[in-house]
Tab-separated table of C-alpha atoms and ligand atoms in Angstrom:
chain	number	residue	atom	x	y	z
A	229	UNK	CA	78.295	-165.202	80.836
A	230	UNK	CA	81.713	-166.317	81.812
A	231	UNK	CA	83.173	-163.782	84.711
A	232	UNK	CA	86.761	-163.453	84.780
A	233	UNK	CA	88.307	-162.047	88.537
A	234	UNK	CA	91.704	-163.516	87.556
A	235	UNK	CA	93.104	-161.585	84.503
A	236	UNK	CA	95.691	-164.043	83.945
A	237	UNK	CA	93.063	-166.269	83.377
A	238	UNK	CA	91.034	-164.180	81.001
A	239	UNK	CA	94.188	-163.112	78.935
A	240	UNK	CA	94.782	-167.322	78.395
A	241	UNK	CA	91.240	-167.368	77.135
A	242	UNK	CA	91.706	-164.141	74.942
A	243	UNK	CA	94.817	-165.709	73.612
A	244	UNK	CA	92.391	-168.681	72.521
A	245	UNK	CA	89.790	-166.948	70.651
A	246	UNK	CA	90.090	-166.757	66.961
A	247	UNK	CA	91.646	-164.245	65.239
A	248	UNK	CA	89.109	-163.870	62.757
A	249	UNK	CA	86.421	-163.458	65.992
A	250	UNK	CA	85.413	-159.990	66.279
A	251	UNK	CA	85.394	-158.648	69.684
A	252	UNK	CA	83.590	-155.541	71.202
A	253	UNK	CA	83.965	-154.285	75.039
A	254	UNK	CA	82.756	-151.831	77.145
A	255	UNK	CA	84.657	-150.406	79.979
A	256	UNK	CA	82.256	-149.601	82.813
A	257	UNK	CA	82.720	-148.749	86.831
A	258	UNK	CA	79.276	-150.612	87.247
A	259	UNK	CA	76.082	-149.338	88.732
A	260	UNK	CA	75.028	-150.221	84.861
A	261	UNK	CA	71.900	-148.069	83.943
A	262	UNK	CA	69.982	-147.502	80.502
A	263	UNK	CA	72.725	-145.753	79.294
A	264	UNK	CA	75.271	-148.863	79.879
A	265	UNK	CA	73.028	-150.703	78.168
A	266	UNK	CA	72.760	-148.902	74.808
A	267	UNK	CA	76.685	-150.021	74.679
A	268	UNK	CA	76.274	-153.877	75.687
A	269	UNK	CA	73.163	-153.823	73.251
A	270	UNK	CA	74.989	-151.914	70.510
A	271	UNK	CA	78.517	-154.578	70.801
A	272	UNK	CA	76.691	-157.217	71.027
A	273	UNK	CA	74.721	-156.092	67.127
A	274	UNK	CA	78.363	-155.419	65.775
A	275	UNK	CA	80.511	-158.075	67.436
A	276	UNK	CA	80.821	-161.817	67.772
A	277	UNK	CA	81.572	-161.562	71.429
A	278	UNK	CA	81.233	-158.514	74.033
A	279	UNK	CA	83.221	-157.955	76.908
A	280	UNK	CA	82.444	-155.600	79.363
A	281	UNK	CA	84.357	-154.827	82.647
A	282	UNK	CA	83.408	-153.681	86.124
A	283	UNK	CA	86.413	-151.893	87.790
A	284	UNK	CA	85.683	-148.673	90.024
A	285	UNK	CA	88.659	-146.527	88.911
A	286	UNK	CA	90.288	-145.188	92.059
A	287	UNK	CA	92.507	-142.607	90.211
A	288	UNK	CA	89.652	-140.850	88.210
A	289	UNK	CA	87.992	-139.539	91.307
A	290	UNK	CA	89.623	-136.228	92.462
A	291	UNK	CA	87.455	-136.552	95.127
A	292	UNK	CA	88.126	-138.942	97.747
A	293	UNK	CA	84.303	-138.936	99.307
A	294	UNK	CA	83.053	-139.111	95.561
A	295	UNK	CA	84.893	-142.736	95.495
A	296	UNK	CA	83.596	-144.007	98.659
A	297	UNK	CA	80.149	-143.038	97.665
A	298	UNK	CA	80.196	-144.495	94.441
A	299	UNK	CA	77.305	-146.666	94.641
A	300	UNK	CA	78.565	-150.709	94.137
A	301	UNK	CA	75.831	-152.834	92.815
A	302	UNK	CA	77.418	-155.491	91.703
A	303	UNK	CA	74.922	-158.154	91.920
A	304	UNK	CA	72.293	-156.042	90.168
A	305	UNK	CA	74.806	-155.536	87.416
A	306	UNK	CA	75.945	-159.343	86.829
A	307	UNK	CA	72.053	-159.646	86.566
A	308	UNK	CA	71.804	-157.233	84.147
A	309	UNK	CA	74.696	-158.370	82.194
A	310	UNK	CA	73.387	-161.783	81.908
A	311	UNK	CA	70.392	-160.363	80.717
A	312	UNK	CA	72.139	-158.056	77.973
A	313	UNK	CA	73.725	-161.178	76.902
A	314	UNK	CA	77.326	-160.214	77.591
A	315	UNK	CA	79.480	-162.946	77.029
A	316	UNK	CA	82.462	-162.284	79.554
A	317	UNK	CA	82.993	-160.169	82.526
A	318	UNK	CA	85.918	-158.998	83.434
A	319	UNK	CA	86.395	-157.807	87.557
A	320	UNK	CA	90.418	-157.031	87.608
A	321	UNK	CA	91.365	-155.927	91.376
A	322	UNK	CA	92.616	-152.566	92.567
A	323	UNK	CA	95.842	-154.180	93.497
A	324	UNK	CA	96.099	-155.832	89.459
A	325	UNK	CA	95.432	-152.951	87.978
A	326	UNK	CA	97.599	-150.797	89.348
A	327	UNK	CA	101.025	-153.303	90.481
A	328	UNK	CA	102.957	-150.259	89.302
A	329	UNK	CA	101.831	-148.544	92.263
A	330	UNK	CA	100.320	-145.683	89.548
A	331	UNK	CA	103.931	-144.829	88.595
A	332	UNK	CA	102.655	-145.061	85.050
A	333	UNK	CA	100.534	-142.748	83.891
A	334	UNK	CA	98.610	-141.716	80.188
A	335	UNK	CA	98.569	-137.912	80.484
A	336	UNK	CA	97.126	-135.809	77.661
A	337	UNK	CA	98.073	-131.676	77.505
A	338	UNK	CA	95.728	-130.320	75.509
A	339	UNK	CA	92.261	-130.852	75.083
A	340	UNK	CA	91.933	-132.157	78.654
A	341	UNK	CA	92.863	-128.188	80.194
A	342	UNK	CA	89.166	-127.628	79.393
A	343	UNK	CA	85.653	-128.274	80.857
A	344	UNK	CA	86.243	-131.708	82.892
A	345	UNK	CA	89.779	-131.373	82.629
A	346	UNK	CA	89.484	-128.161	84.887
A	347	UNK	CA	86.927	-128.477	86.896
A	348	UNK	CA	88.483	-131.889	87.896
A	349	UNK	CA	92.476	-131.963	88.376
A	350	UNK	CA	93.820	-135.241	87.374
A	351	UNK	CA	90.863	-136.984	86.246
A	352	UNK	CA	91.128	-137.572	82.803
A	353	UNK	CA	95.169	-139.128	83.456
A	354	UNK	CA	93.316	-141.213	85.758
A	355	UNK	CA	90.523	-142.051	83.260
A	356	UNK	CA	93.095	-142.329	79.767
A	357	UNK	CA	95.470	-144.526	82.150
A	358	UNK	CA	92.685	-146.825	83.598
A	359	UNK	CA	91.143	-147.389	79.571
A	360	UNK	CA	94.721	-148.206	78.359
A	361	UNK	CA	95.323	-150.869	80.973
A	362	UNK	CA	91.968	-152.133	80.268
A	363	UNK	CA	92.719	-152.078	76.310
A	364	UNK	CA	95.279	-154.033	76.810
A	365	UNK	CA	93.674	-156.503	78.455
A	366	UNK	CA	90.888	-156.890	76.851
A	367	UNK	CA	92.646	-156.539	73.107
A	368	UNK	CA	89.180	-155.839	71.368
A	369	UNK	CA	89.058	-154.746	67.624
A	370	UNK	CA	86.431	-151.844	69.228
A	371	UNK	CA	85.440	-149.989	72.100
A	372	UNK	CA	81.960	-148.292	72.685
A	373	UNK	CA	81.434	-145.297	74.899
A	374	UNK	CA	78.712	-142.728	75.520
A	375	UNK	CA	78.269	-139.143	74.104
A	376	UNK	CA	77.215	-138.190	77.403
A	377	UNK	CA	81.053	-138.403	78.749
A	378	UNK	CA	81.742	-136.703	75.316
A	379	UNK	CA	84.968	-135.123	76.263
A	380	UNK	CA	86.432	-138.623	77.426
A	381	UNK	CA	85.135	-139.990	74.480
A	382	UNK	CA	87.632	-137.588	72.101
A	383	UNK	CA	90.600	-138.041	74.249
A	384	UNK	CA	90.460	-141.810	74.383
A	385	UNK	CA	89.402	-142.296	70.574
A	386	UNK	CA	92.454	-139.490	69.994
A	387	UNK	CA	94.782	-141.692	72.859
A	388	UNK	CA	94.103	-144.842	70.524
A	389	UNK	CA	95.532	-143.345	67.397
A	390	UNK	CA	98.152	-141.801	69.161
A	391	UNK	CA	99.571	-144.741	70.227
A	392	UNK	CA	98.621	-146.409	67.042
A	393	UNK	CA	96.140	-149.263	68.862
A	394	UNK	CA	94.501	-150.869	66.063
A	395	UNK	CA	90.931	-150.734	68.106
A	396	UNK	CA	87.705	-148.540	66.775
A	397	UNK	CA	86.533	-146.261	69.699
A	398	UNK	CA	82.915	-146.276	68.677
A	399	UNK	CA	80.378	-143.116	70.553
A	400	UNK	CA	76.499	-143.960	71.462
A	401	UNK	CA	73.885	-141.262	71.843
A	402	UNK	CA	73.065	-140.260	75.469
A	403	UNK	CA	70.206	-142.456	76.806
A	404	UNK	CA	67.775	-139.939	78.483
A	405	UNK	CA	64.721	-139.976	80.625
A	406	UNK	CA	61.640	-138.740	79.842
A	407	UNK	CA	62.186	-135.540	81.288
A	408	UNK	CA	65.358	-135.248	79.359
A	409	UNK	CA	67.381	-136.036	81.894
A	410	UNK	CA	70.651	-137.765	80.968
A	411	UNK	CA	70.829	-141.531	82.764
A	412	UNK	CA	73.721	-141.441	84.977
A	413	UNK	CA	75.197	-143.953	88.007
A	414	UNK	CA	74.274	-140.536	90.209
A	415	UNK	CA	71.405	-139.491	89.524
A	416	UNK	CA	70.419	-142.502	91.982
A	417	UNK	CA	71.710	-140.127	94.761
A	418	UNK	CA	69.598	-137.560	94.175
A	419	UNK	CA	66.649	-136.442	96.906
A	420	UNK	CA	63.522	-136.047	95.249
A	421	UNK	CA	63.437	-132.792	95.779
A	422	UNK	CA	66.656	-132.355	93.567
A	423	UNK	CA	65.273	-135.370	90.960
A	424	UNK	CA	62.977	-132.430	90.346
A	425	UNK	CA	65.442	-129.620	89.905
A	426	UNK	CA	67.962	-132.087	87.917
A	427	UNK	CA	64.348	-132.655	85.933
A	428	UNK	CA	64.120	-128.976	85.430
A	429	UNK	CA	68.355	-128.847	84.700
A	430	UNK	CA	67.821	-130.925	81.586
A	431	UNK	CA	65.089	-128.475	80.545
A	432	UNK	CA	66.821	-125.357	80.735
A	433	UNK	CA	70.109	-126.730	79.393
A	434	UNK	CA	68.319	-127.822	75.930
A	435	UNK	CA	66.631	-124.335	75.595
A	436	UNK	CA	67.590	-122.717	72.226
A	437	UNK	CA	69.525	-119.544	74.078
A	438	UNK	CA	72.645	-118.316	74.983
A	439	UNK	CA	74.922	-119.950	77.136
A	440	UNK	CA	74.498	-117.051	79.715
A	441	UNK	CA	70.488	-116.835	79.044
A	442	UNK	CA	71.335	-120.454	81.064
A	443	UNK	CA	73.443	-120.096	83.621
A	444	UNK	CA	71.090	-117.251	84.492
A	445	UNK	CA	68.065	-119.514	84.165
A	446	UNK	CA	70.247	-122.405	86.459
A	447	UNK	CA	71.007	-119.927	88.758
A	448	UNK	CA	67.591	-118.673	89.759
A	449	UNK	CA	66.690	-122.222	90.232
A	450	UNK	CA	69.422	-122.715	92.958
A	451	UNK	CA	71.709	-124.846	91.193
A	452	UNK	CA	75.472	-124.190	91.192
A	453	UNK	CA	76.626	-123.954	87.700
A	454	UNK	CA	80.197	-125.290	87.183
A	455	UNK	CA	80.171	-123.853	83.534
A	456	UNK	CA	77.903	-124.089	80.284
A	457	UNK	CA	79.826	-123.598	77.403
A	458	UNK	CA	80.317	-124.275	73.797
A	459	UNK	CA	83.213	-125.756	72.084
A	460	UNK	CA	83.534	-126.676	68.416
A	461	UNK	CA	79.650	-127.854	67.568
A	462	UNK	CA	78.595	-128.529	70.849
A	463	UNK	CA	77.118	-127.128	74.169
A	464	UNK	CA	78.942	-128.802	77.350
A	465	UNK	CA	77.322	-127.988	81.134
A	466	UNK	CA	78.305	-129.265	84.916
A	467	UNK	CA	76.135	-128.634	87.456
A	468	UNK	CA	75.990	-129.686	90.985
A	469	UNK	CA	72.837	-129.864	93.063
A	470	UNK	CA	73.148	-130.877	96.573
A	471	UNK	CA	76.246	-132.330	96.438
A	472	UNK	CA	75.718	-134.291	93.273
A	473	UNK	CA	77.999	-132.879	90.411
A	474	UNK	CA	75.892	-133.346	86.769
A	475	UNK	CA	77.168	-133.748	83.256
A	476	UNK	CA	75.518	-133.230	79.736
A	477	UNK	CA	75.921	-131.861	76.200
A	478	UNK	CA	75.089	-131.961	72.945
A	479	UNK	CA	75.806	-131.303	69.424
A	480	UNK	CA	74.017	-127.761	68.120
A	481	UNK	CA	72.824	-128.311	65.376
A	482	UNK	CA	71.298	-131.936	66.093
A	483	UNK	CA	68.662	-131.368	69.239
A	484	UNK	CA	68.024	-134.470	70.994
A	485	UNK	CA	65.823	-133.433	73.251
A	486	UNK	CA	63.180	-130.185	72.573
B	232	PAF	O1	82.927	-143.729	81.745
B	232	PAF	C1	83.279	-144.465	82.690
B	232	PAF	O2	82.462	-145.176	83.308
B	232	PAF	C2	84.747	-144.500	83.097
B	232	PAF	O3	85.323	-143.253	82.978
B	232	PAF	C3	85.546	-145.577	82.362
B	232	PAF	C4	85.633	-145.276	80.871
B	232	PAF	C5	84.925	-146.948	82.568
B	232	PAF	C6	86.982	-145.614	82.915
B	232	PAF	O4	87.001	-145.958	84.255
């Protein structure tokens, strides 16, 4: 795997790959887990070459402690890009990615004043901005993301067509545990004691009920529901135990997990 740190560098390189080379990349803020590697797994099947970058996107976290805790493994995740068989890496700086100072911005009005979009102020301009930059760098012909982010999923394929990129935003199921449990970069935080409840989260939050049937059922269990709600086809939850904050859904008529 060739790791770029220099994106001057990797852009002369782009510039030399044919144009009949199809290219896949997955945008990642490391920490890679199961879930991560679905994508590399799933590029690498439809591609001739996968990219994949590591960039911890300082404008997506509305909370400033949430950033500095973000756990950075990045030695663990070369490994395990190497092992994916990734072909390039791509580690831009804070300071490349943002020389406009984050004057610029990629800032959607409608479907981001919902779920995410309200329980976290700014994110998704920080998250659309961030994945055009990286677009544009990385000039693949398509981009793979999970269902578990499913809202960010729908604004960034609906960013790319609004903006006419010719680049196919491609969706992956949610990788889960045994317990049902979605894989995420936090559930590494989590105490036993709440790997347990977060067990019991994923439980609850598949039952066939209402959505109030679950809050109730969250509730009793001690976890601070954020909101579980359906939109369109699917049922969306956030939950925070401790002080992790916990993301899932799924479509409703297609159970993944009983
Ligand atoms: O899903 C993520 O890990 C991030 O939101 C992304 C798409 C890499 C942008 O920073």
């Amino acid at each position: 795997m060739r790791i770029y740190h220099d994106m001057t560098e990797w852009s002369r390189l782009r510039q030399t790959l044919p144009s009949d080379l199809s290219l896949g990349f997955v945008p990642t803020m490391g920490n890679l887990h199961r879930g991560h590697a679905s994508l590399f797994q799933r590029s690498i099947k439809d591609n001739d070459a996968t990219v994949v970058s590591l960039f911890i996107n300082p404008t997506q976290f509305n909370r400033a402690d949430d950033f500095t805790h973000y756990p950075r493994t990045l030695e663990d995740d070369l490994e395990l890009l190497t092992q994916a068989g990734v072909d390039y890496c791509l580690l831009p700086t804070e300071q490349v990615m943002y020389t406009d100072g984050y004057h610029y911005q990629i800032q959607e009005n409608h479907q981001s004043q919902c779920l995410e979009g309200t329980a976290r102020p700014g994110h998704f301009t920080g998250v659309l901005t961030v994945v055009m930059k990286l677009l544009q760098l990385a000039k693949p012909h398509r981009a793979y993301f999970g269902e578990k982010d499913y809202q960010q999923f729908q604004l960034i394929r609906d960013m790319v067509n609004a903006f006419f990129m010719n680049i196919d935003i491609e969706v992956c199921p949610t990788i889960r545990e045994t317990s049902g449990l979605a894989y995420s970069s936090r559930n590494n935080r989590l105490t036993p004691e709440q790997r347990q409840i977060a067990d019991q989260f994923a439980t609850i939050f598949h039952k066939d009920q209402s959505c109030e049937h679950t809050i109730a059922e969250l509730e009793a269990l001690g976890v601070t529901v954020n909101y579980v709600e359906d939109h369109r086809d699917r049922r969306f939850a956030a939950v925070t135990i401790g002080d992790i904050r916990l993301i899932d859904n799924y479509a409703l008529n297609v159970r993944d997990v009983a």
